Amino acid sequence: MNWFFPTSKGSGSLPPLNSLQQQRQRQIESLKAAHPSLAEIQKDVEYRIPFTVNNSTISVNILLPPQFPQEKPVVSVFPPVGHHLVDSNNGTMIKSPLITNFGMHSDLGKVIQSLLDEFWKSPPALMSSGFWLIFYLYPLKCTYNKSYKLFMFFVSGHTHQIITLTYLPIYPLFSLSTPSLTQLSDMSENEDVLLKFFVSLPQLKQVTSDKEELVNSILDMAKKNLQMEPHLEGKRQEMLYKYEQLTQMKSAFETKMQRQHELSESCSLSTLQARLKVAAHQAEEESEETAENFLEGRIDIDEFLNSFMEKRTLCHSRRAKEEKLQQSINTHGPFPTSH
């Protein structure tokens, strides 16, 4: 992108915008709000909107001159098309009244939307296949920023169309002397001449060199990746083994946590109190049963005294413990605490 657009220079606070610059910003904001797919080619200068019609993608290019919106925007399409809104001499420059009559109070976002709506209603037809030649770039005095005038020559069969674009703020790709019509005709009719012309361009040689360097860099990176493959595979197997261990340990931990929860429930003060209450009641019933057996003459007095006193003592002991646990529950809660 550095071939096409100059980078900004300097730093620090920006000067306040004047009235014309404020109007320019409002127009740009309107354009951005109306077209979410808008691509910013150069900030505040050039924008592009792609749209697809009849399975063909066409770009609408909006170029804002230095004194915009006092000056009209330059709106073009690419690739060249045939349409009643497009100049038939070149197939790219839009000559709609919305553009030619553009003024300070026009809305750029709505103007471009109207053009797109017209393209949808009446789809443009792509021109016959051909190619563009860029022949000459020279500086154009402009107060807005460094600009160049660009001459483009479109060759398609027996059609030769020249387009002149002004206020194009780019850096030249290359600078050539203006070829004659005979040379242009030779390029159009003889592919060998055209091929020789392009092969001789230093930019093409640079692209080829950059491509070879990139390919070599990719190959070196691929070789390094292949060398690291055994190490990575070993780490992968180690990770899988540790993950399996982690799964087993997690399962054992969950089992032990469940057991710990069961034991905690069984050792709670409220559970122990309930069990003591049942055991005390059971001992009381057994002592009463022993007394009934003695009264009915089933056991002698010595056996009665030993058995009855033992069961009564056990019953009172369990009830005492139950009451003690109840006091503890009232004081500390249903679960014992460890210190």
XYZ file of C-alpha atoms in Angstrom:
339
model
C 0.000 0.000 0.000
C 2.968 2.319 0.422
C 3.337 2.373 -3.382
C -0.057 4.006 -3.722
C -0.608 6.185 -0.707
C 1.700 8.524 1.201
C 2.021 8.014 4.938
C 1.187 10.844 7.258
C 4.061 12.846 8.691
C 4.500 14.670 11.922
C 2.814 14.249 15.259
C 1.248 16.327 17.933
C -2.104 18.077 18.239
C -4.043 18.731 15.025
C -5.152 22.260 14.147
C -8.898 22.951 14.440
C -10.963 22.192 11.339
C -12.170 25.111 9.275
C -15.721 25.385 7.945
C -14.947 23.580 4.672
C -13.171 20.736 6.460
C -16.101 20.344 8.865
C -18.513 20.078 5.945
C -16.170 17.554 4.343
C -16.210 15.434 7.514
C -20.025 15.557 7.689
C -20.239 14.309 4.100
C -17.810 11.474 4.853
C -19.770 10.491 7.977
C -22.965 10.438 5.903
C -21.249 8.165 3.368
C -20.042 5.773 6.087
C -23.437 5.674 7.805
C -25.284 4.895 4.563
C -22.868 2.176 3.407
C -21.574 -0.290 6.036
C -19.488 -2.117 3.389
C -17.545 1.048 2.608
C -13.776 0.494 2.429
C -11.444 3.377 3.239
C -8.585 3.409 0.733
C -7.091 6.689 1.942
C -8.469 8.507 4.961
C -10.731 11.430 4.021
C -9.741 11.119 0.336
C -10.673 7.846 -1.357
C -13.330 5.224 -0.619
C -14.621 2.108 -2.341
C -17.955 0.245 -2.230
C -18.128 -3.277 -3.726
C -21.461 -4.601 -4.960
C -22.445 -7.724 -6.859
C -24.886 -7.780 -9.757
C -25.455 -10.613 -12.236
C -22.712 -12.681 -10.535
C -20.157 -9.918 -11.209
C -18.489 -7.800 -8.541
C -18.143 -4.137 -9.413
C -16.431 -1.501 -7.283
C -17.706 2.054 -6.996
C -14.751 4.331 -6.264
C -15.350 7.721 -4.627
C -12.496 10.225 -4.822
C -12.858 13.463 -2.863
C -10.911 16.407 -4.381
C -9.078 18.915 -2.164
C -11.905 21.486 -2.021
C -14.714 18.952 -1.582
C -17.627 19.570 -1.043
C -17.177 22.818 -2.980
C -15.743 20.638 -5.722
C -17.723 17.665 -7.014
C -16.615 14.154 -6.014
C -15.063 11.970 -8.706
C -17.080 8.739 -8.866
C -16.036 5.839 -11.076
C -16.615 2.102 -11.421
C -14.243 -0.754 -12.075
C -14.063 -2.892 -14.143
C -15.391 -0.848 -17.089
C -19.120 -1.269 -17.736
C -21.733 -0.167 -20.174
C -24.544 1.840 -18.567
C -26.509 5.021 -19.226
C -24.997 6.589 -16.073
C -21.419 5.753 -17.118
C -19.390 7.649 -19.715
C -19.448 5.529 -22.870
C -15.997 6.786 -23.893
C -14.253 5.008 -21.060
C -16.790 2.817 -19.261
C -15.691 3.941 -15.812
C -16.524 7.587 -15.055
C -20.061 8.147 -13.748
C -21.774 11.142 -15.403
C -25.054 11.062 -13.504
C -26.753 14.441 -12.832
C -26.508 13.579 -9.144
C -22.721 13.899 -9.498
C -22.520 16.716 -12.049
C -24.975 18.802 -10.004
C -23.410 17.970 -6.644
C -23.285 21.010 -4.366
C -22.546 22.138 -0.836
C -25.994 21.077 0.375
C -26.016 17.653 -1.293
C -25.801 14.480 0.791
C -22.971 12.223 -0.446
C -24.335 9.101 1.274
C -27.769 9.498 -0.356
C -26.250 10.361 -3.751
C -24.162 7.179 -3.813
C -27.128 5.131 -2.592
C -29.244 6.517 -5.452
C -26.547 5.463 -7.930
C -26.458 1.941 -6.473
C -30.256 1.728 -6.599
C -30.140 2.662 -10.272
C -27.516 -0.011 -10.913
C -29.796 -2.562 -9.228
C -32.794 -1.505 -11.328
C -30.787 -1.418 -14.536
C -27.729 -3.697 -14.082
C -24.604 -2.510 -15.911
C -22.981 -4.767 -18.494
C -19.297 -5.529 -18.238
C -17.248 -4.387 -21.206
C -15.421 -6.964 -23.302
C -12.313 -8.402 -21.736
C -9.159 -6.386 -22.107
C -6.413 -4.860 -20.030
C -5.318 -1.520 -18.644
C -1.962 0.068 -19.309
C -0.621 2.835 -17.081
C 1.781 4.940 -19.089
C 2.578 8.245 -17.475
C 2.414 9.966 -14.145
C 3.509 13.528 -13.493
C 3.087 15.879 -10.511
C 0.014 18.075 -10.397
C 0.102 21.211 -8.265
C -2.448 20.805 -5.508
C -2.770 22.529 -2.144
C -4.442 19.527 -0.479
C -1.545 17.087 -0.695
C 0.905 15.628 -3.168
C -1.048 14.444 -6.221
C -0.418 12.979 -9.644
C -2.328 12.964 -12.893
C -2.786 9.411 -14.115
C -3.250 8.369 -17.759
C -4.759 4.909 -18.241
C -5.147 3.172 -21.596
C -7.733 0.390 -21.889
C -7.177 -2.122 -24.708
C -10.027 -4.401 -25.701
C -10.064 -5.902 -29.191
C -10.223 -2.949 -31.586
C -11.286 -0.547 -28.837
C -8.742 1.838 -27.331
C -9.943 4.085 -24.526
C -7.858 6.632 -22.637
C -8.890 7.833 -19.207
C -7.369 10.805 -17.421
C -7.846 10.863 -13.639
C -6.896 14.047 -11.803
C -6.586 14.665 -8.058
C -5.337 11.125 -7.548
C -3.129 11.320 -4.416
C -0.833 8.353 -4.958
C 2.836 7.692 -5.419
C 3.732 6.656 -8.970
C 4.277 2.966 -9.604
C 6.600 3.784 -12.462
C 7.314 6.641 -14.821
C 7.557 6.065 -18.544
C 7.873 8.281 -21.545
C 4.564 8.622 -23.383
C 4.407 5.916 -26.091
C 3.280 6.743 -29.567
C 0.048 5.451 -31.067
C 2.105 3.119 -33.236
C 3.722 1.594 -30.167
C 0.341 1.255 -28.488
C -1.074 -0.401 -31.574
C 1.878 -2.817 -31.647
C 1.230 -3.716 -28.013
C -2.448 -4.274 -28.727
C -1.860 -6.475 -31.785
C 1.353 -8.257 -30.803
C 1.315 -10.071 -27.489
C 5.089 -10.630 -27.665
C 5.717 -6.873 -27.718
C 3.329 -6.367 -24.822
C 4.896 -9.221 -22.874
C 8.393 -7.857 -23.461
C 7.219 -4.452 -22.261
C 5.889 -5.809 -18.991
C 8.789 -8.190 -18.379
C 11.185 -5.261 -18.590
C 9.421 -3.359 -15.805
C 11.597 -3.178 -12.657
C 8.484 -3.492 -10.500
C 7.677 -6.863 -12.066
C 11.251 -8.028 -11.490
C 10.974 -6.907 -7.871
C 7.701 -8.803 -7.452
C 9.338 -11.951 -8.871
C 12.289 -11.546 -6.515
C 9.998 -10.980 -3.529
C 7.977 -14.047 -4.509
C 11.093 -16.248 -4.608
C 12.212 -14.952 -1.218
C 8.767 -15.620 0.222
C 8.691 -19.154 -1.199
C 12.144 -19.881 0.244
C 11.065 -18.487 3.598
C 7.962 -20.676 3.601
C 10.038 -23.757 2.703
C 12.477 -23.070 5.537
C 9.602 -22.652 7.968
C 8.006 -25.897 6.723
C 11.295 -27.790 7.247
C 11.592 -26.441 10.787
C 8.004 -27.480 11.491
C 8.718 -31.016 10.221
C 11.802 -31.223 12.441
C 9.692 -30.271 15.443
C 7.009 -32.863 14.644
C 8.529 -35.755 16.721
C 8.993 -33.465 19.712
C 5.437 -32.172 19.423
C 4.072 -35.714 19.024
C 5.909 -36.771 22.191
C 4.464 -33.821 24.086
C 1.026 -34.675 22.720
C 1.245 -38.282 23.973
C 2.509 -37.059 27.348
C -0.412 -34.663 27.600
C -2.902 -37.447 26.731
C -1.364 -39.711 29.425
C -1.555 -36.968 32.037
C -5.116 -36.167 31.030
C -6.058 -39.831 31.538
C -4.392 -39.741 34.958
C -6.291 -36.586 35.783
C -9.584 -38.239 34.813
C -8.863 -41.238 37.059
C -7.838 -39.045 39.988
C -10.947 -36.942 39.552
C -13.143 -40.044 39.649
C -11.381 -41.325 42.823
C -11.671 -37.907 44.429
C -15.411 -37.729 43.738
C -15.892 -41.238 45.223
C -14.000 -40.286 48.382
C -15.896 -37.028 48.665
C -19.166 -38.951 48.509
C -17.923 -41.336 51.237
C -16.752 -38.397 53.350
C -20.165 -36.791 53.002
C -21.889 -40.014 54.093
C -19.606 -40.348 57.106
C -20.116 -36.719 58.009
C -23.861 -37.203 57.913
C -23.645 -40.343 60.043
C -21.475 -38.588 62.656
C -23.542 -35.464 63.009
C -24.898 -34.630 66.481
C -28.493 -34.795 65.304
C -27.944 -38.323 63.859
C -26.251 -39.531 67.057
C -29.072 -38.043 69.124
C -31.686 -39.885 67.065
C -29.842 -43.176 67.444
C -29.485 -42.716 71.228
C -33.199 -41.981 71.492
C -34.031 -45.215 69.638
C -31.513 -47.217 71.723
C -32.843 -45.775 75.023
C -36.398 -46.650 74.038
C -35.278 -50.163 73.077
C -33.517 -50.667 76.465
C -36.650 -49.420 78.291
C -38.863 -51.897 76.418
C -36.473 -54.754 77.207
C -36.479 -53.844 80.952
C -40.284 -53.762 80.966
C -40.379 -57.119 79.205
C -38.023 -58.518 81.925
C -40.357 -57.190 84.642
C -43.392 -58.825 82.991
C -41.536 -62.136 82.767
C -40.707 -61.935 86.515
C -44.301 -61.128 87.459
C -45.548 -64.048 85.406
C -43.005 -66.370 87.090
C -40.958 -67.081 84.010
C -37.669 -66.012 85.642
C -36.404 -66.120 89.243
C -35.582 -63.064 91.327
C -31.803 -63.186 90.905
C -32.046 -63.239 87.102
C -34.694 -60.486 87.216
C -32.556 -58.219 89.383
C -29.456 -58.658 87.208
C -31.243 -58.200 83.891
C -33.666 -55.466 84.955
C -31.009 -53.322 86.654
C -28.641 -53.683 83.664
C -31.279 -52.636 81.112
C -32.618 -49.792 83.234
C -29.101 -48.473 83.803
C -28.432 -48.631 80.037
C -31.717 -46.842 79.277
C -31.025 -43.981 81.719
C -27.435 -43.702 80.465
C -28.573 -43.356 76.871
C -31.227 -40.788 77.776
C -28.656 -38.777 79.679
C -26.360 -38.824 76.682
C -29.280 -37.804 74.437
C -30.051 -34.807 76.638
C -26.379 -33.851 76.682
C -26.298 -33.979 72.859
C -29.426 -31.833 72.689
C -27.730 -29.194 74.791
C -24.689 -29.356 72.509
C -26.899 -29.026 69.430
C -28.613 -25.992 70.907
C -25.191 -24.457 71.602
C -23.049 -25.444 68.584
C -25.455 -26.643 65.898
C -26.145 -30.111 64.470
C -22.575 -30.745 63.163
C -19.533 -31.186 65.426
C -16.590 -28.887 64.778
C -12.929 -29.927 64.825
C -10.202 -27.778 66.357
